[in-house]
Short mmCIF file of C-alpha atoms in Angstrom, two decimals:
data_model
loop_
_atom_site.label_atom_id
_atom_site.label_comp_id
_atom_site.label_asym_id
_atom_site.label_seq_id
_atom_site.Cartn_x
_atom_site.Cartn_y
_atom_site.Cartn_z
CA MET A 27 0.00 0.00 0.00
CA LYS A 28 2.88 2.34 0.85
CA SER A 29 4.44 1.89 -2.60
CA VAL A 30 1.10 2.58 -4.28
CA THR A 31 0.67 5.77 -2.26
CA HIS A 32 4.22 6.83 -3.12
CA GLY A 33 3.55 6.18 -6.80
CA ILE A 34 0.43 8.32 -6.75
CA GLN A 35 2.35 11.14 -5.09
CA VAL A 36 5.07 10.99 -7.75
CA ILE A 37 2.46 11.14 -10.53
CA SER A 38 0.81 14.10 -8.82
CA LYS A 39 4.12 15.95 -8.55
CA ALA A 40 5.04 15.15 -12.17
CA SER A 41 1.66 16.44 -13.31
CA LEU A 42 2.20 19.64 -11.32
CA ILE A 43 5.60 20.19 -12.96
CA LEU A 44 4.16 19.64 -16.44
CA ARG A 45 1.37 22.13 -15.73
CA ILE A 46 3.89 24.71 -14.55
CA LEU A 47 5.98 24.28 -17.71
CA ALA A 48 2.83 24.48 -19.86
CA LYS A 49 2.19 27.94 -18.40
CA ASN A 50 5.80 28.95 -19.09
CA PRO A 51 6.52 27.90 -22.70
CA LEU A 52 9.93 29.63 -22.73
CA GLY A 53 11.08 27.26 -20.00
CA LEU A 54 12.18 27.51 -16.37
CA SER A 55 15.21 26.59 -14.28
CA LEU A 56 14.97 23.73 -11.82
CA GLY A 57 15.13 26.22 -8.96
CA LYS A 58 12.23 28.25 -10.34
CA ILE A 59 10.12 25.13 -10.92
CA ALA A 60 10.81 24.05 -7.34
CA GLU A 61 9.85 27.51 -6.06
CA ILE A 62 6.53 27.59 -7.92
CA ALA A 63 5.70 23.97 -7.07
CA HIS A 64 6.72 24.32 -3.40
CA LEU A 65 8.83 21.20 -3.73
CA PRO A 66 12.45 20.44 -2.79
CA ARG A 67 14.85 21.11 -5.67
CA SER A 68 16.19 17.55 -5.39
CA THR A 69 12.65 16.16 -5.87
CA VAL A 70 12.07 18.36 -8.90
CA GLN A 71 15.44 17.36 -10.37
CA ARG A 72 14.65 13.65 -9.99
CA ILE A 73 11.18 13.95 -11.56
CA VAL A 74 12.36 16.21 -14.39
CA LYS A 75 15.12 13.73 -15.24
CA ALA A 76 12.51 10.95 -15.55
CA LEU A 77 10.27 13.18 -17.67
CA GLU A 78 13.25 14.08 -19.87
CA GLU A 79 14.00 10.40 -20.50
CA GLU A 80 10.42 10.05 -21.80
CA GLU A 81 10.87 13.25 -23.90
CA LEU A 82 8.01 14.91 -22.02
CA VAL A 83 10.39 17.72 -21.13
CA SER A 84 13.57 18.89 -22.85
CA MET A 85 16.58 20.91 -21.74
CA LEU A 86 16.95 24.51 -22.85
CA GLU A 87 20.00 25.59 -24.84
CA GLY A 88 22.95 26.24 -22.57
CA ARG A 89 21.47 23.89 -19.94
CA ARG A 90 19.62 26.89 -18.46
CA GLY A 91 16.49 24.95 -17.56
CA PHE A 92 13.68 22.91 -19.05
CA LYS A 93 10.58 23.26 -21.22
CA LEU A 94 7.90 20.87 -22.46
CA GLY A 95 9.34 18.26 -24.78
CA MET A 96 8.54 16.81 -28.17
CA ALA A 97 6.58 13.83 -26.82
CA PHE A 98 4.28 16.17 -24.93
CA GLY A 99 3.64 18.09 -28.15
CA GLN A 100 2.87 14.83 -29.95
CA LEU A 101 0.36 13.89 -27.26
CA MET A 102 -1.32 17.30 -27.63
CA HIS A 103 -1.46 16.85 -31.42
CA GLU A 104 -3.07 13.44 -31.05
CA THR A 105 -5.55 14.93 -28.58
CA GLN A 106 -6.49 17.60 -31.13
CA ILE A 107 -7.09 14.88 -33.71
CA ASP A 108 -9.47 13.24 -31.23
CA ILE A 109 -11.35 16.48 -30.56
CA ILE A 110 -11.68 17.11 -34.29
CA SER A 111 -13.26 13.69 -34.78
CA VAL A 112 -15.79 14.57 -32.05
CA MET A 113 -16.45 18.08 -33.32
CA ARG A 114 -16.49 17.50 -37.09
CA PRO A 115 -20.12 16.34 -37.52
CA HIS A 116 -21.35 19.16 -35.28
CA LEU A 117 -19.33 21.76 -37.20
CA GLU A 118 -20.54 20.40 -40.54
CA ARG A 119 -24.13 20.57 -39.33
CA LEU A 120 -23.73 24.14 -38.08
CA SER A 121 -22.09 25.30 -41.31
CA SER A 122 -24.89 23.71 -43.32
CA GLU A 123 -27.58 25.35 -41.17
CA VAL A 124 -26.17 28.88 -41.39
CA ASN A 125 -24.45 28.51 -44.79
CA GLU A 126 -21.32 30.19 -43.46
CA THR A 127 -17.75 29.23 -42.61
CA VAL A 128 -17.29 27.62 -39.17
CA VAL A 129 -13.92 27.51 -37.41
CA LEU A 130 -12.59 25.39 -34.54
CA THR A 131 -9.76 26.93 -32.53
CA SER A 132 -7.60 25.41 -29.82
CA ILE A 133 -7.06 27.76 -26.87
CA SER A 134 -4.09 27.35 -24.54
CA SER A 135 -3.02 29.61 -21.71
CA GLN A 136 -0.71 31.44 -24.11
CA GLN A 137 -2.38 31.56 -27.52
CA SER A 138 -5.11 30.28 -29.79
CA ASN A 139 -4.77 28.75 -33.22
CA VAL A 140 -7.10 27.45 -35.92
CA ILE A 141 -7.07 23.62 -36.05
CA TYR A 142 -10.12 22.88 -38.22
CA ARG A 143 -12.57 24.66 -40.52
CA ILE A 144 -15.67 24.06 -42.59
CA VAL A 145 -15.74 26.54 -45.47
CA ALA A 146 -19.13 27.64 -46.78
CA GLU A 147 -19.93 26.72 -50.37
CA ARG A 148 -21.01 30.11 -51.66
CA ASP A 149 -19.53 32.84 -53.83
CA LEU A 150 -18.73 35.36 -51.09
CA ARG A 151 -17.18 33.52 -48.15
CA VAL A 152 -14.33 33.56 -45.64
CA VAL A 153 -11.51 30.99 -45.80
CA PRO A 154 -9.42 31.07 -42.58
CA THR A 155 -5.85 29.74 -42.66
CA LEU A 156 -5.32 26.48 -40.76
CA GLY A 157 -2.74 26.85 -38.02
CA SER A 158 -3.00 30.62 -38.02
CA VAL A 159 -2.35 32.49 -34.77
CA HIS A 160 -3.86 35.95 -34.46
CA SER A 161 -3.54 38.96 -32.19
CA PRO A 162 -5.70 38.02 -29.17
CA TYR A 163 -7.36 41.43 -28.96
CA THR A 164 -8.82 41.31 -32.48
CA THR A 165 -10.46 37.88 -32.86
CA VAL A 166 -13.24 36.02 -31.07
CA ASP A 167 -10.99 33.14 -30.03
CA GLY A 168 -8.41 35.58 -28.72
CA LYS A 169 -11.05 37.48 -26.78
CA LEU A 170 -12.34 34.23 -25.30
CA LEU A 171 -8.79 33.51 -24.16
CA LEU A 172 -8.39 36.98 -22.62
CA ALA A 173 -11.81 36.82 -20.96
CA HIS A 174 -10.45 34.15 -18.61
CA LEU A 175 -7.99 36.69 -17.22
CA LYS A 176 -8.58 39.58 -14.85
CA ASP A 177 -8.46 43.06 -16.39
CA ASP A 178 -5.06 43.88 -14.90
CA GLU A 179 -3.71 40.57 -16.24
CA VAL A 180 -5.06 41.44 -19.70
CA VAL A 181 -3.23 44.77 -19.65
CA GLN A 182 -0.08 43.08 -18.41
CA ARG A 183 -0.35 40.52 -21.20
CA ILE A 184 -1.05 42.73 -24.25
CA GLY A 185 -0.18 46.22 -22.99
CA ASP A 186 -2.41 49.27 -23.18
CA ASP A 187 -1.11 50.70 -26.46
CA TYR A 188 -1.03 47.77 -28.86
CA PRO A 189 -1.00 48.28 -32.68
CA LYS A 190 -4.36 48.60 -34.43
CA LEU A 191 -4.84 46.23 -37.37
CA THR A 192 -7.84 48.10 -38.80
CA GLY A 193 -9.77 51.27 -38.08
CA GLN A 194 -12.16 49.13 -36.01
CA THR A 195 -9.58 47.54 -33.72
CA LYS A 196 -10.65 48.45 -30.20
CA ASP A 197 -8.49 50.33 -27.73
CA ILE A 198 -7.84 48.83 -24.31
CA LYS A 199 -10.80 50.62 -22.68
CA ASP A 200 -13.35 49.26 -25.18
CA LEU A 201 -11.66 45.86 -25.26
CA LEU A 202 -12.06 45.49 -21.49
CA LYS A 203 -15.76 46.34 -21.88
CA ASP A 204 -15.96 43.61 -24.52
CA LEU A 205 -14.35 41.08 -22.19
CA ALA A 206 -16.80 41.97 -19.41
CA GLN A 207 -19.67 41.23 -21.81
CA ILE A 208 -18.12 37.93 -22.82
CA ARG A 209 -17.83 36.85 -19.18
CA LYS A 210 -21.47 37.78 -18.67
CA GLN A 211 -23.07 36.48 -21.88
CA GLY A 212 -20.66 33.80 -23.11
CA PHE A 213 -20.38 35.14 -26.65
CA ALA A 214 -17.37 36.85 -28.24
CA ILE A 215 -17.97 39.16 -31.19
CA GLU A 216 -15.63 41.01 -33.51
CA ARG A 217 -16.61 43.35 -36.31
CA ASN A 218 -13.85 44.22 -38.80
CA GLU A 219 -11.33 44.38 -35.96
CA HIS A 220 -8.78 42.00 -37.45
CA THR A 221 -9.57 42.30 -41.15
CA ASP A 222 -11.77 44.85 -42.86
CA GLY A 223 -14.90 43.20 -44.25
CA ILE A 224 -14.84 40.14 -41.95
CA SER A 225 -16.86 39.65 -38.75
CA ALA A 226 -17.36 36.71 -36.41
CA VAL A 227 -19.19 35.44 -33.34
CA GLY A 228 -18.03 32.54 -31.21
CA VAL A 229 -18.36 30.59 -27.97
CA GLY A 230 -15.82 28.83 -25.79
CA ILE A 231 -16.09 25.15 -24.91
CA ASP A 232 -14.16 23.65 -21.99
CA THR A 233 -13.68 19.90 -22.48
CA PHE A 234 -11.63 17.17 -20.84
CA LEU A 235 -9.42 17.44 -23.93
CA GLY A 236 -8.78 21.15 -23.39
CA ARG A 237 -10.31 24.55 -24.16
CA TYR A 238 -11.66 25.32 -27.62
CA ALA A 239 -13.62 28.01 -29.42
CA ILE A 240 -16.16 27.59 -32.20
CA ALA A 241 -16.85 30.61 -34.37
CA ILE A 242 -19.05 31.51 -37.31
CA VAL A 243 -17.00 33.74 -39.61
CA THR A 244 -18.73 35.77 -42.32
CA PRO A 245 -18.37 38.72 -44.66
CA SER A 246 -19.45 41.75 -42.62
CA CYS A 247 -22.19 42.62 -45.09
CA ARG A 248 -24.21 39.59 -43.91
CA PHE A 249 -23.25 39.59 -40.26
CA GLU A 250 -25.67 41.90 -38.46
CA ASP A 251 -28.84 40.51 -40.05
CA GLU A 252 -27.93 36.98 -38.94
CA LEU A 253 -26.21 37.65 -35.62
CA GLU A 254 -29.08 36.59 -33.33
CA ASN A 255 -29.62 33.44 -35.37
CA PHE A 256 -25.90 32.69 -35.14
CA LYS A 257 -26.01 33.06 -31.35
CA THR A 258 -28.97 30.68 -31.08
CA LYS A 259 -27.26 28.09 -33.27
CA LEU A 260 -24.00 28.33 -31.31
CA THR A 261 -25.81 27.92 -27.99
CA THR A 262 -27.55 24.79 -29.25
CA LEU A 263 -24.31 23.45 -30.70
CA LYS A 264 -22.42 23.96 -27.43
CA LYS A 265 -25.07 22.08 -25.45
CA ARG A 266 -25.00 19.15 -27.92
CA ILE A 267 -21.21 18.88 -27.80
CA LEU A 268 -20.97 19.06 -24.02
CA LEU A 269 -23.73 16.48 -23.69
CA GLU A 270 -21.84 14.13 -26.02
CA LEU A 271 -18.66 14.67 -24.02
CA GLY A 272 -20.49 13.93 -20.79
CA ARG A 273 -20.43 17.43 -19.39
CA LEU A 274 -23.13 19.92 -18.47
CA ALA A 275 -23.34 23.25 -20.31
#
């Protein structure tokens, strides 16, 4: 029984270290990891060495510390493939119902990026780039990421005088108002803030496979007339997906 308990404790500590490194993608020294984890440096060193042998962590150049390793990235990629297989029929159904492009984005603590899309089959449409990473203050997935932070953390993260991508990119004051609305209503909206002529509305979905955002992306000329319908469809979609994944909305 003692060995089983010890094994569970080691797994718990290893998981804690991996979570700390996930929040610090540039890497950390063993001493800093130990400080954040409230663990002895010798314990951290022993666990990190075991994780390194499994390629779950890797050493920084100059032996200055450690970051998440290649094997961890491969596991995350395989997880995304799994989430896509779950999401695909729902995204296809949504795109068919609204006749617009639908995008699935993976959201980490540091950034969001497009991992899947269903492009509408019509003459005037939006075709997002797979793998693209955008400024968090101009897109719905980025705003959903920022909405999980406190206002002072948002300012610390993106600054209060960031570059505007279009004439509609919001300043920090209006962005913080946007984030307050997202926290209250659950929807993120952007109108021509990243690219002139393109608007979007999206919702966040927290799953056991990670955090994701689903957005309907349209030419701005069609957006306002359909916005309430888009919101209704996204709400229904979110409930269906969470029910399938065994979670409550």
